PDB file of C-alpha atoms in Angstrom:
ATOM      1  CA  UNK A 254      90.105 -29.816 -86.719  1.00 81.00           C
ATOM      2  CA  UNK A 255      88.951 -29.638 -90.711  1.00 90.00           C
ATOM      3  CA  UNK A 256      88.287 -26.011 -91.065  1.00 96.00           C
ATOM      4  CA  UNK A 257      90.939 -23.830 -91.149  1.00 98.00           C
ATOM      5  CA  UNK A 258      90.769 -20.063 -92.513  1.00 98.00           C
ATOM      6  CA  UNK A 259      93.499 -18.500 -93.789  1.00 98.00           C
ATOM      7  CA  UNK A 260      94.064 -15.041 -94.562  1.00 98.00           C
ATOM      8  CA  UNK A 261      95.941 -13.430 -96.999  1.00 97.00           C
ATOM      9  CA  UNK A 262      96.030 -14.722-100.517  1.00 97.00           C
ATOM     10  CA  UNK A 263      99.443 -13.373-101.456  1.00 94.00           C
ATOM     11  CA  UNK A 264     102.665 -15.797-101.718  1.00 92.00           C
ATOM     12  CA  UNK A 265     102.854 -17.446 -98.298  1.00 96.00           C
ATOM     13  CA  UNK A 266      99.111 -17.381 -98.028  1.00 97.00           C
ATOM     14  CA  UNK A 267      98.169 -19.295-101.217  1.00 97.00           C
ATOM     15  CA  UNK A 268     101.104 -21.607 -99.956  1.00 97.00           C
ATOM     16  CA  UNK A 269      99.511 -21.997 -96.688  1.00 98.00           C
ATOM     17  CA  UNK A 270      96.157 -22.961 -98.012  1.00 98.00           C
ATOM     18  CA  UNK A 271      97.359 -25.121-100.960  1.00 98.00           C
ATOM     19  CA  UNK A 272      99.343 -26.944 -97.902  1.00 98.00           C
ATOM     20  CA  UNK A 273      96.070 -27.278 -96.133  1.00 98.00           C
ATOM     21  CA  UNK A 274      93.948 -28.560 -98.691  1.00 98.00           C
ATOM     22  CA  UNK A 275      96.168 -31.179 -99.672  1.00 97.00           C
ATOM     23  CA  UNK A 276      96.022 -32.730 -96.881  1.00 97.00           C
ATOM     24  CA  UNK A 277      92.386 -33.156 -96.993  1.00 97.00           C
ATOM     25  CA  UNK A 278      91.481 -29.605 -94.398  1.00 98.00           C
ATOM     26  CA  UNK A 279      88.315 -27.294 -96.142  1.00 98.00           C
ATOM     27  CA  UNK A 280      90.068 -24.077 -96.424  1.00 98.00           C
ATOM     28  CA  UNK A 281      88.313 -20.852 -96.132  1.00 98.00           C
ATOM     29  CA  UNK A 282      91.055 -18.064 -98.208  1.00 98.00           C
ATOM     30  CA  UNK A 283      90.420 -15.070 -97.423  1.00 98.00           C
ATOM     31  CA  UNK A 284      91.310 -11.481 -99.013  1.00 97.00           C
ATOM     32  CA  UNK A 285      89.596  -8.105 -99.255  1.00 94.00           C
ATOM     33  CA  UNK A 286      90.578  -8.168-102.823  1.00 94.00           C
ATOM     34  CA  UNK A 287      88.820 -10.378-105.474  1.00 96.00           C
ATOM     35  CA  UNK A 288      92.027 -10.025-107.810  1.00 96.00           C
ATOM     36  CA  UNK A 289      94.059 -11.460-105.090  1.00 96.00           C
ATOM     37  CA  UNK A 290      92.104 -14.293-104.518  1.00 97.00           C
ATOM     38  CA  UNK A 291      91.870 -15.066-108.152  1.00 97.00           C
ATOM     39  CA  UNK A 292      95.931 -14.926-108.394  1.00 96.00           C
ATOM     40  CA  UNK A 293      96.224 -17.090-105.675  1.00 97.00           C
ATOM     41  CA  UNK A 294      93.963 -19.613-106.880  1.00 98.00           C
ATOM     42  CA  UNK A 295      95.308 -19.644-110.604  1.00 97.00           C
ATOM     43  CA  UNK A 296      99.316 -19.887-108.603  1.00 96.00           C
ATOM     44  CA  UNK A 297      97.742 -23.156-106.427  1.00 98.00           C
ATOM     45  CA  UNK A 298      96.208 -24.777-109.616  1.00 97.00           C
ATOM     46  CA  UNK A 299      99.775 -24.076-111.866  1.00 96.00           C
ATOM     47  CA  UNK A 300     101.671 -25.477-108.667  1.00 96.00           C
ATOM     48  CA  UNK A 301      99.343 -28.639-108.635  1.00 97.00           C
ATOM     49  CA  UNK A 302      99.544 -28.985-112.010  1.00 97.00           C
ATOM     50  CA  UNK A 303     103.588 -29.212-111.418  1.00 95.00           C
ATOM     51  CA  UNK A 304     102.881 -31.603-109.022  1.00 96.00           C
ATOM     52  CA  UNK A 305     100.506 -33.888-111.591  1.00 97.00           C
ATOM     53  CA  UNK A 306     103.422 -33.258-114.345  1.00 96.00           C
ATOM     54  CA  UNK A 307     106.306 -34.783-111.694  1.00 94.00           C
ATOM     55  CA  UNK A 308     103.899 -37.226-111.440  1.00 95.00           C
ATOM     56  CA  UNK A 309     104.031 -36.420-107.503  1.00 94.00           C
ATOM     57  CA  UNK A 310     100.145 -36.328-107.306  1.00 96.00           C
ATOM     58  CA  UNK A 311      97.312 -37.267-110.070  1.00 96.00           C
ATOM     59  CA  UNK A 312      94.759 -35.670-111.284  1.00 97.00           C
ATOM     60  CA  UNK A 313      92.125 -36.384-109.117  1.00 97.00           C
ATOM     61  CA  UNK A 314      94.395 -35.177-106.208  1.00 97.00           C
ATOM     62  CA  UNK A 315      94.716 -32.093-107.993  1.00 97.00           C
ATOM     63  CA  UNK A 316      90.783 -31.333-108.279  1.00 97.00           C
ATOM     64  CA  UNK A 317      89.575 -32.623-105.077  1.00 98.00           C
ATOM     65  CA  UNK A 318      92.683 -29.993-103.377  1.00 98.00           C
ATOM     66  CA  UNK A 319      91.163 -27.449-105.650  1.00 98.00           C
ATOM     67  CA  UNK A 320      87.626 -28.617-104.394  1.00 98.00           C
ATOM     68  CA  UNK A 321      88.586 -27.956-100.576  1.00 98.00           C
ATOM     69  CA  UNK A 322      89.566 -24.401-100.822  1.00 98.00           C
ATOM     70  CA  UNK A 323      86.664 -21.913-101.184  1.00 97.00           C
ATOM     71  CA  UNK A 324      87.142 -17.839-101.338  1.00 97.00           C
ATOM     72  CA  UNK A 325      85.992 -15.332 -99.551  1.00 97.00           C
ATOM     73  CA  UNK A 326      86.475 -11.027 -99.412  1.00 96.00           C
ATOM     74  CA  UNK A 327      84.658 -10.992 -95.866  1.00 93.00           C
ATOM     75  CA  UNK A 328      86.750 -12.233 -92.426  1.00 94.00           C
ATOM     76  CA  UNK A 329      83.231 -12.417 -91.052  1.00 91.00           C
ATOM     77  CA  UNK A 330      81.652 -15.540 -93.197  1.00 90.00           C
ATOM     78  CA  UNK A 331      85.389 -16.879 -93.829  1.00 92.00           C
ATOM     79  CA  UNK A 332      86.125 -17.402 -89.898  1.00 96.00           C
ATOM     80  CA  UNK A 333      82.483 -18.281 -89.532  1.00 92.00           C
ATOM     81  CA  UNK A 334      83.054 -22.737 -88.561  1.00 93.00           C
ATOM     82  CA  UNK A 335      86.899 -22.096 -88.801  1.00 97.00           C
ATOM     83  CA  UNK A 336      88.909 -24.548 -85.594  1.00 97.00           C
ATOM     84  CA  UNK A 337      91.966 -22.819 -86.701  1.00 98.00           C
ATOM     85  CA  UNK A 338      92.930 -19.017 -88.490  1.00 98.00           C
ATOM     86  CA  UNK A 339      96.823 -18.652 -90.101  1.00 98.00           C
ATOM     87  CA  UNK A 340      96.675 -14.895 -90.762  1.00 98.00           C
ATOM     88  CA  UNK A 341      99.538 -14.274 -93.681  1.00 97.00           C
ATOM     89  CA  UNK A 342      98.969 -10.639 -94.515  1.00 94.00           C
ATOM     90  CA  UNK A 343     101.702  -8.307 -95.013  1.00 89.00           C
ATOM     91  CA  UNK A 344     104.482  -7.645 -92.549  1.00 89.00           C
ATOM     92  CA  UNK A 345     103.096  -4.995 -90.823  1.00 91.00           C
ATOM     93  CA  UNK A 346     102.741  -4.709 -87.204  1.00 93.00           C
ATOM     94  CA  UNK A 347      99.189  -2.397 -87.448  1.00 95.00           C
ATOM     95  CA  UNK A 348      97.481  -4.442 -89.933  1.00 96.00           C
ATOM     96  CA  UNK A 349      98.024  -7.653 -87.935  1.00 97.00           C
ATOM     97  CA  UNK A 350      96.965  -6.002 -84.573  1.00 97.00           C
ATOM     98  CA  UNK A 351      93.968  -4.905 -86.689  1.00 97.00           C
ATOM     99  CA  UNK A 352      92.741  -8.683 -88.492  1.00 97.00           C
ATOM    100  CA  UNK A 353      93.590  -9.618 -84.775  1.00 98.00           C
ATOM    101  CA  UNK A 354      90.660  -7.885 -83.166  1.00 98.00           C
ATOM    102  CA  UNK A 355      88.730  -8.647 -85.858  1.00 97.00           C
ATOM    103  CA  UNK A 356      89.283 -12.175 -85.981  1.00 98.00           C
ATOM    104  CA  UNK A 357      88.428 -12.580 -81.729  1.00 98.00           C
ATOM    105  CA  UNK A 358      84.955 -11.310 -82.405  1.00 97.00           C
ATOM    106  CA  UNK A 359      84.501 -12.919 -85.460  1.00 97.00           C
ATOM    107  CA  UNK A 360      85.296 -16.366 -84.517  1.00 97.00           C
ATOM    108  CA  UNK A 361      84.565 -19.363 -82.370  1.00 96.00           C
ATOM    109  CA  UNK A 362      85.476 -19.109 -78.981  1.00 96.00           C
ATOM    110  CA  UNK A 363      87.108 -22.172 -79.226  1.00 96.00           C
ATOM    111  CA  UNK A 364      89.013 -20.954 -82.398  1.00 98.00           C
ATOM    112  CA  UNK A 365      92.832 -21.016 -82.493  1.00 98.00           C
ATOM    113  CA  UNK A 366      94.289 -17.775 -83.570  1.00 98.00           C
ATOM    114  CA  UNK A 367      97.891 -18.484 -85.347  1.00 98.00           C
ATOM    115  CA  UNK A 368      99.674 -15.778 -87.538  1.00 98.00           C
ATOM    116  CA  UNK A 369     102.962 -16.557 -90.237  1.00 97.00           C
ATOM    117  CA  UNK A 370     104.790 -13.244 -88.722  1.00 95.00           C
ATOM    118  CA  UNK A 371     108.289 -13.947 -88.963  1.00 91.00           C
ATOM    119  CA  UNK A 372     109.330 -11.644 -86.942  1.00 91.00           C
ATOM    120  CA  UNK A 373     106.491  -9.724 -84.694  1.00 94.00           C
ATOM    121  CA  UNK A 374     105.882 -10.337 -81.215  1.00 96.00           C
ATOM    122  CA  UNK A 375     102.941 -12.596 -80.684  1.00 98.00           C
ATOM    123  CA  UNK A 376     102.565 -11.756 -77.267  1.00 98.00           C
ATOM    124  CA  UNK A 377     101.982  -8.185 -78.537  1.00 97.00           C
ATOM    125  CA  UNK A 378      99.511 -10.034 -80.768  1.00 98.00           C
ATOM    126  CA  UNK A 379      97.437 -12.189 -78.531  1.00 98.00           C
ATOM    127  CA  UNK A 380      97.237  -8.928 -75.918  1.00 98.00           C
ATOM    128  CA  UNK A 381      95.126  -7.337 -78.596  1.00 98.00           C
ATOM    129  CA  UNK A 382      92.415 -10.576 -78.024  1.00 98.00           C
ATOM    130  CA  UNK A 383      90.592 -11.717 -75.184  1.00 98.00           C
ATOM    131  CA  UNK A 384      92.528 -15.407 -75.573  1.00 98.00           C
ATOM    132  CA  UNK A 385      95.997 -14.832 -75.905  1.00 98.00           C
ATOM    133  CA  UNK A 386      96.048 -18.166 -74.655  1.00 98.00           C
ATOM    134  CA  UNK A 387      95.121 -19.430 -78.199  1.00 98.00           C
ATOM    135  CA  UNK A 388      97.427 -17.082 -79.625  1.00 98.00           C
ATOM    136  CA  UNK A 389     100.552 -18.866 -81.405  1.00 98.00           C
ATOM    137  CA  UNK A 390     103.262 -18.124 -84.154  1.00 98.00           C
ATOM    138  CA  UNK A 391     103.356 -20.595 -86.956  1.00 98.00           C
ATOM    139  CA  UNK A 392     105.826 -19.581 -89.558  1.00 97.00           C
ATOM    140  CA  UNK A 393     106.195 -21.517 -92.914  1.00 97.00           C
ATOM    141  CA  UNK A 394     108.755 -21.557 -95.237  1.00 95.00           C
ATOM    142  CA  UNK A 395     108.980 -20.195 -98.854  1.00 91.00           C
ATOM    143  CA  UNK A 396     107.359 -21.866-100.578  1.00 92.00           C
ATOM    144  CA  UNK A 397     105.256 -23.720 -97.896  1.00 96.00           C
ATOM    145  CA  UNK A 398     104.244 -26.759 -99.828  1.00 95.00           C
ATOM    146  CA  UNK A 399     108.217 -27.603-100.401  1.00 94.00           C
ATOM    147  CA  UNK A 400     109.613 -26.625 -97.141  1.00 95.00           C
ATOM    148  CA  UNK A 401     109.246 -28.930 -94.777  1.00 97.00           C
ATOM    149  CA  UNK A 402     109.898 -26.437 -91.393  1.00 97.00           C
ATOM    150  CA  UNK A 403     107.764 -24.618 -89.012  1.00 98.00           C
ATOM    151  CA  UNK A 404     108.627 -22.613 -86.802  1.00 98.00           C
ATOM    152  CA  UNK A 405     105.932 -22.814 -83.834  1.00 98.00           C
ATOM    153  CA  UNK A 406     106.357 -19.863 -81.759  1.00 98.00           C
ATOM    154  CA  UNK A 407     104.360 -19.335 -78.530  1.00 96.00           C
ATOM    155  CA  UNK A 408     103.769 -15.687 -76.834  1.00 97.00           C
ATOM    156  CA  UNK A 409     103.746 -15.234 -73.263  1.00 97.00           C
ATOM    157  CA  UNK A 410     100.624 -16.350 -72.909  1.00 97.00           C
ATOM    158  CA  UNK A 411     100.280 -19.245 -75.359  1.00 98.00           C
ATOM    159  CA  UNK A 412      98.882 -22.409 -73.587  1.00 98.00           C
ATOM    160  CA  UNK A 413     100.808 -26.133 -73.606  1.00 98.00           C
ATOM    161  CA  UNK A 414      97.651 -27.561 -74.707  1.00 98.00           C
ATOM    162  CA  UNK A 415      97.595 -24.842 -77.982  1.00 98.00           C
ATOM    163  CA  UNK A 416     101.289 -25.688 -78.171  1.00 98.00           C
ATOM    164  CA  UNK A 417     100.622 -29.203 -78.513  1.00 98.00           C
ATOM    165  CA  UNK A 418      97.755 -28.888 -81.181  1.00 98.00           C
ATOM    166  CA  UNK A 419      99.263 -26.806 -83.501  1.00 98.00           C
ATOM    167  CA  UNK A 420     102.908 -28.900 -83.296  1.00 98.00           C
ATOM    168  CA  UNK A 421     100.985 -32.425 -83.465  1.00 98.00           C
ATOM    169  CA  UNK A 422      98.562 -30.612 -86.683  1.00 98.00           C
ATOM    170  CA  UNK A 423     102.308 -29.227 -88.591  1.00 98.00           C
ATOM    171  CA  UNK A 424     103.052 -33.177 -88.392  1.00 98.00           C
ATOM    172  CA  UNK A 425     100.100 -34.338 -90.019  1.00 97.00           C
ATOM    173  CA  UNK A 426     100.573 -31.767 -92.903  1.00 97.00           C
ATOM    174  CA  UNK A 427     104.105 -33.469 -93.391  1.00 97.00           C
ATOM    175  CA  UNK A 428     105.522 -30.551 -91.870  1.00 98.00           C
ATOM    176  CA  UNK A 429     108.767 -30.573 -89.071  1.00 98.00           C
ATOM    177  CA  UNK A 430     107.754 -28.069 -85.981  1.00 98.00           C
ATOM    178  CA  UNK A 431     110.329 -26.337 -84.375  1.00 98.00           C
ATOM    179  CA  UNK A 432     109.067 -24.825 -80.910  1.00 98.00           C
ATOM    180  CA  UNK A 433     110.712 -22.080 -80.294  1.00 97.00           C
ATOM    181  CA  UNK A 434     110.198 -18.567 -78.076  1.00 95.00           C
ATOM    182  CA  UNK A 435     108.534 -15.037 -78.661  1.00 96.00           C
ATOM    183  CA  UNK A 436     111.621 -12.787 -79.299  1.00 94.00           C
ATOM    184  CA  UNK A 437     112.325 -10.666 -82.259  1.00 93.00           C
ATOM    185  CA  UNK A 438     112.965 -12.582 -85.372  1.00 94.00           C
ATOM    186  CA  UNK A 439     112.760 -15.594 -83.924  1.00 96.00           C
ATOM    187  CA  UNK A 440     115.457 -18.373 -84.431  1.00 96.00           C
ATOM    188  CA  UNK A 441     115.390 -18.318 -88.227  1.00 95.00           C
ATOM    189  CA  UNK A 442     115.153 -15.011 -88.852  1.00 96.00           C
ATOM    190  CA  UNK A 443     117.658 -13.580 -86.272  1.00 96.00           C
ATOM    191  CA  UNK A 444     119.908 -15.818 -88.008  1.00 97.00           C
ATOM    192  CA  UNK A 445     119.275 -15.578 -91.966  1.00 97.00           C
ATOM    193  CA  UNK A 446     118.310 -11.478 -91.955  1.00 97.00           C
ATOM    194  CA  UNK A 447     121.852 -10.258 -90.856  1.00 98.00           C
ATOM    195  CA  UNK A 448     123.648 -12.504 -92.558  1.00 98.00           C
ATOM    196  CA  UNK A 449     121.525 -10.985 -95.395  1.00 98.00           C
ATOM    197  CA  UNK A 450     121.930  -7.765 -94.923  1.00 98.00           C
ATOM    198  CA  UNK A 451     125.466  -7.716 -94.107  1.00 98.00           C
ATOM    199  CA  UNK A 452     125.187  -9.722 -97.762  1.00 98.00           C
ATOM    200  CA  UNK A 453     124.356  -5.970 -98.771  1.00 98.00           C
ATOM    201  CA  UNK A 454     126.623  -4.303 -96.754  1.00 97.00           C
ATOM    202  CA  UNK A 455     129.925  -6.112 -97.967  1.00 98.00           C
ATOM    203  CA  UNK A 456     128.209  -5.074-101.621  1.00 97.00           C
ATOM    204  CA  UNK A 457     128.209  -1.453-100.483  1.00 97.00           C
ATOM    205  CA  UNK A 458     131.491  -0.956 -99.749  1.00 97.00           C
ATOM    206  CA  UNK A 459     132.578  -2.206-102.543  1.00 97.00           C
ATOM    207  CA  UNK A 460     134.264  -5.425-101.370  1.00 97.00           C
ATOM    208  CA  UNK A 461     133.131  -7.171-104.428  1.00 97.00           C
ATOM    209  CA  UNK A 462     130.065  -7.776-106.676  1.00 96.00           C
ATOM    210  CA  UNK A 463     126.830  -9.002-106.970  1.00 96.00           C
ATOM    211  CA  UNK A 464     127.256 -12.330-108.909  1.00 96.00           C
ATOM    212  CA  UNK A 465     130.918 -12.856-106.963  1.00 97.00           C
ATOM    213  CA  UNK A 466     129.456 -12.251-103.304  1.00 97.00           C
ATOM    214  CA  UNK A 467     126.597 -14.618-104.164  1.00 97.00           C
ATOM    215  CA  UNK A 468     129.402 -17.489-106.045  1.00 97.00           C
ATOM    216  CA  UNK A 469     131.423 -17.219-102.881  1.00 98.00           C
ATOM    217  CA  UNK A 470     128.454 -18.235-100.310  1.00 98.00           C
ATOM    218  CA  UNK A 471     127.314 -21.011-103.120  1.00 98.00           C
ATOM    219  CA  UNK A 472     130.644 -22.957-104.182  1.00 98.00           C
ATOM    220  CA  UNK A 473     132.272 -21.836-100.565  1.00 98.00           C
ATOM    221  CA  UNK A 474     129.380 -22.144 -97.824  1.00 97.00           C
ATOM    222  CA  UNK A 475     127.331 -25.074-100.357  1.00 97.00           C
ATOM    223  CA  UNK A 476     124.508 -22.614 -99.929  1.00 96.00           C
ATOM    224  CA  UNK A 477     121.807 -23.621-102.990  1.00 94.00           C
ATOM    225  CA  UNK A 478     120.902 -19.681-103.597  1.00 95.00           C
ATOM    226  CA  UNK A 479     123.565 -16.865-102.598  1.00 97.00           C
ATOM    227  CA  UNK A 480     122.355 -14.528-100.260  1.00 98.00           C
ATOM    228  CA  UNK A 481     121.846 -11.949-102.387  1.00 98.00           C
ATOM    229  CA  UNK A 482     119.522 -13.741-104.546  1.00 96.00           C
ATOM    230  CA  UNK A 483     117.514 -14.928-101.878  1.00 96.00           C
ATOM    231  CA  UNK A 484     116.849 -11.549-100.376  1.00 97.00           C
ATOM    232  CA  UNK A 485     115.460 -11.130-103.800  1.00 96.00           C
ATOM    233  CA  UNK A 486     113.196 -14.280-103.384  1.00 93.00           C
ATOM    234  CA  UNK A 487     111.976 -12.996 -99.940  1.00 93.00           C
ATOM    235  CA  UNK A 488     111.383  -9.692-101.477  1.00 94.00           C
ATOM    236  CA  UNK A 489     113.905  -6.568-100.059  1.00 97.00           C
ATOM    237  CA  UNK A 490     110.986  -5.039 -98.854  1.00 95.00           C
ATOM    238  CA  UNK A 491     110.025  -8.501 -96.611  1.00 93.00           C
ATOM    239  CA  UNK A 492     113.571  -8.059 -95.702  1.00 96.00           C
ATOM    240  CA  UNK A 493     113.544  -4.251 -94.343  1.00 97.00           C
ATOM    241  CA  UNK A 494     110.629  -4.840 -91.921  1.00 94.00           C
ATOM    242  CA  UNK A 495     112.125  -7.602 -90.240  1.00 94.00           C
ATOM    243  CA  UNK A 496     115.252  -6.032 -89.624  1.00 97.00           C
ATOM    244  CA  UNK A 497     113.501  -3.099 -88.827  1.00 96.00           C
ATOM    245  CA  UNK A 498     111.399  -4.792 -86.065  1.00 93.00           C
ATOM    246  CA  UNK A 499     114.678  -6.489 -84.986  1.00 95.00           C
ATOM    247  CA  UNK A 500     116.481  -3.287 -84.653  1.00 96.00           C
ATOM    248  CA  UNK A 501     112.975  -1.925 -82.745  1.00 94.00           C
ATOM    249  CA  UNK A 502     112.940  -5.001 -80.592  1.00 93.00           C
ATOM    250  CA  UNK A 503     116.814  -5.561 -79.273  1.00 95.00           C
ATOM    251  CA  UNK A 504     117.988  -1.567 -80.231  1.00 95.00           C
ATOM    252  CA  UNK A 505     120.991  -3.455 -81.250  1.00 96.00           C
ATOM    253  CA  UNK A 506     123.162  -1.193 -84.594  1.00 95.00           C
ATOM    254  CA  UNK A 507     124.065  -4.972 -85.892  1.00 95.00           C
ATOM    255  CA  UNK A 508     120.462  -4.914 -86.719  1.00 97.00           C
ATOM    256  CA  UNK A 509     120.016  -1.881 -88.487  1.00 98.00           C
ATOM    257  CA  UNK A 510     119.085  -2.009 -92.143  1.00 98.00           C
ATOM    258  CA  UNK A 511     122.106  -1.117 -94.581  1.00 98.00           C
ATOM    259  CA  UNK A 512     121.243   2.242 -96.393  1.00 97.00           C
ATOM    260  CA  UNK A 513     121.483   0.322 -99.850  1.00 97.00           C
ATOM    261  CA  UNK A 514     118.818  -2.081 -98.882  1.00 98.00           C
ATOM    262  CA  UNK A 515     116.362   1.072 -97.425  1.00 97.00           C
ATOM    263  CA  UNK A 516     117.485   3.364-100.891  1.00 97.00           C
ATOM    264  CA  UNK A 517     116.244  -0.079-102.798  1.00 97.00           C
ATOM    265  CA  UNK A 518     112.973  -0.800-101.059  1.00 97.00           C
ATOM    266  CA  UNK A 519     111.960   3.321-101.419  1.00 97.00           C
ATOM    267  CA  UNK A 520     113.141   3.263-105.310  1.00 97.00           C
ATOM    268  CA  UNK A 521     110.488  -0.113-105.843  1.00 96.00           C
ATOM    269  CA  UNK A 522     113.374  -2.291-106.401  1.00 97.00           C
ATOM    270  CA  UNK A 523     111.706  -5.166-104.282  1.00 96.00           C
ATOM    271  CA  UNK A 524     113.491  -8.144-105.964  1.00 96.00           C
ATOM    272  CA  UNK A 525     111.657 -10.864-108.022  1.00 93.00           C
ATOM    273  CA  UNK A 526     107.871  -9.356-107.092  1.00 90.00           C
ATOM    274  CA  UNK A 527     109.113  -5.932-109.091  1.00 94.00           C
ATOM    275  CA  UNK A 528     110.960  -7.417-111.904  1.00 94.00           C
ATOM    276  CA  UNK A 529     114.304  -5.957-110.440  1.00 95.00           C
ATOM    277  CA  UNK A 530     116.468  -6.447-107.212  1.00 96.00           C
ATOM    278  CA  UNK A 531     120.043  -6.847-106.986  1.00 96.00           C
ATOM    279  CA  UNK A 532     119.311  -9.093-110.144  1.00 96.00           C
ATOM    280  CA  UNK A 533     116.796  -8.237-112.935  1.00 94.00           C
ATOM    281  CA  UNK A 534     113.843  -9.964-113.370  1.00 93.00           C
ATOM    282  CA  UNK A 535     112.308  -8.273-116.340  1.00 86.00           C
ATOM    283  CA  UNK A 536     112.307 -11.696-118.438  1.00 75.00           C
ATOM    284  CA  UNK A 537     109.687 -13.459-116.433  1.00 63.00           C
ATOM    285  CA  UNK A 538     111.742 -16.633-117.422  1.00 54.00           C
ATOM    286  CA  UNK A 539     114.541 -15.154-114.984  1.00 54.00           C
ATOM    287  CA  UNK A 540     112.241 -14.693-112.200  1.00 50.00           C
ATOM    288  CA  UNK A 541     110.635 -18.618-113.158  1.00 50.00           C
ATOM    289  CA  UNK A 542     114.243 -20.012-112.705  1.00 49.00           C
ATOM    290  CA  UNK A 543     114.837 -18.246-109.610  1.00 48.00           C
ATOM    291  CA  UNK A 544     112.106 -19.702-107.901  1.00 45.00           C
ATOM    292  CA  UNK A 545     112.582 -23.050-109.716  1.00 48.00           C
ATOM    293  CA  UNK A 546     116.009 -23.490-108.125  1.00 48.00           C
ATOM    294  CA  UNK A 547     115.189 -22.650-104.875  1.00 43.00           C
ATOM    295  CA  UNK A 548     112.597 -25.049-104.858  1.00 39.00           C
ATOM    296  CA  UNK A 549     114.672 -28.284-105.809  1.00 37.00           C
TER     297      UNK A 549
END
């Protein structure tokens, strides 16, 4: 297994591919839009170039990982001699049922079909393909080339043998898989999301502040970002859909959005992407140190 598309250029998928290529894999990236492709690309090559000033990787390792991705705007010729597809498009439970059927007549029959949801059923995915056999969850971290877990989630449906594959190929990209089942959110998700939205909740009541909910969970819990910052990172809108497809999946209240966070998301105040969350990000310096220190 060398070729492996991935789809989505956005923040998890340029992280995916960057992952990919460093560790010697030809990468197919694939977006419909040329401007996204070209971000991603220019965000790899300023990451690498990180990496050459830490003196982590040279220079050579730089261009020959730039050398192994190539882009493309058409699923068709991207999936075309792919052994494996990550699909990282948005969060949306339509558009992934859509590259989905796309994606099992476009590609090999032996193909693997994997998708970064972190939250949506993947038995609901793999139904929508004639192998939901090779249907299978794997959900990086922000940012992927940093984070060392993956969460490997198999649907109903998923097969040991795909199981195996795709936990023994996280290992070789440095990666720790953690196999775990198809139910909403996951494990790390069901975990992190209400803890972040209740976060929001104790800052809509008024129990305290911004800065002094976020100081408490740092100096008191040894957290590296407070909560509320890192629901910036992820992007409030990332947020909403996952509790929302939590709430959908269990139709438990603890998982229902807090109004703040749905008022936030429909006024555009999606965290670091916008330039304003619960923090403000309209010095691009602010939004660099964010990410910085959550990538120590």
């Amino acid at each position: 297994m060398k070729n492996v598309a991935v789809i989505g250029a956005g923040t998890m998928g340029n992280g995916i591919a960057h992952t990919f290529a460093q560790n010697g894999f030809k990468v197919q990236l694939i977006d419909i839009s040329e401007a996204s492709l070209k971000r991603g690309m220019d965000t790899i090559a300023k990451n690498l170039d990180r990496m050459v000033a830490k003196e982590k990787i040279t220079e050579a390792q730089k261009d020959e990982t730039l050398g192994n991705i190539t882009t493309f705007t058409s699923i068709t010729e991207g999936v075309e001699y792919a052994s494996l597809v990550v699909e990282a498009a948005t969060e949306n439970v339509d558009l992934k049922l859509n590259i989905f059927k796309q994606l099992d007549e476009a590609c090999p029959d032996d193909t693997i079909l994997a998708t970064n949801t972190s939250s949506i059923s993947i038995t609901q995915i793999g139904a929508v393909t004639s192998r939901p056999d090779m249907v299978i969850g794997m959900h990086f971290m922000n940012p992927v080339p940093i984070m060392k877990l993956v969460e490997i989630i198999r649907g109903y449906n998923t097969s040991d043998d795909v199981t195996n594959t795709i936990m023994d190929l996280s290992k070789q990209l440095g990666k720790v898989p953690v196999e775990v089942n198809d139910y909403p959110g996951f494990v790390a998700n069901r975990i992190l999301m209400p803890m972040l939205n209740e976060s929001i909740e104790t800052l809509y009541n008024g129990v305290a502040g911004v800065k002094e909910i976020d100081t408490v969970m740092m100096l008191g819990m040894a957290h590296p970002m407070g909560p509320l910052q890192l629901a910036d990172f992820i992007g409030l809108d990332v947020c909403l859909s996952i509790l929302n497809v939590m709430y959908e999946g269990f139709k438990n209240p603890k998982y229902a959005p807090c109004p703040l966070l749905v008022n936030m998301v429909r006024a555009g105040k999606l965290g670091v992407k916008s330039g304003e969350g619960f923090y403000d990000y309209s010095d691009n310096r602010k939004a660099e140190t964010v990410a910085k220190q959550f990538s120590k």
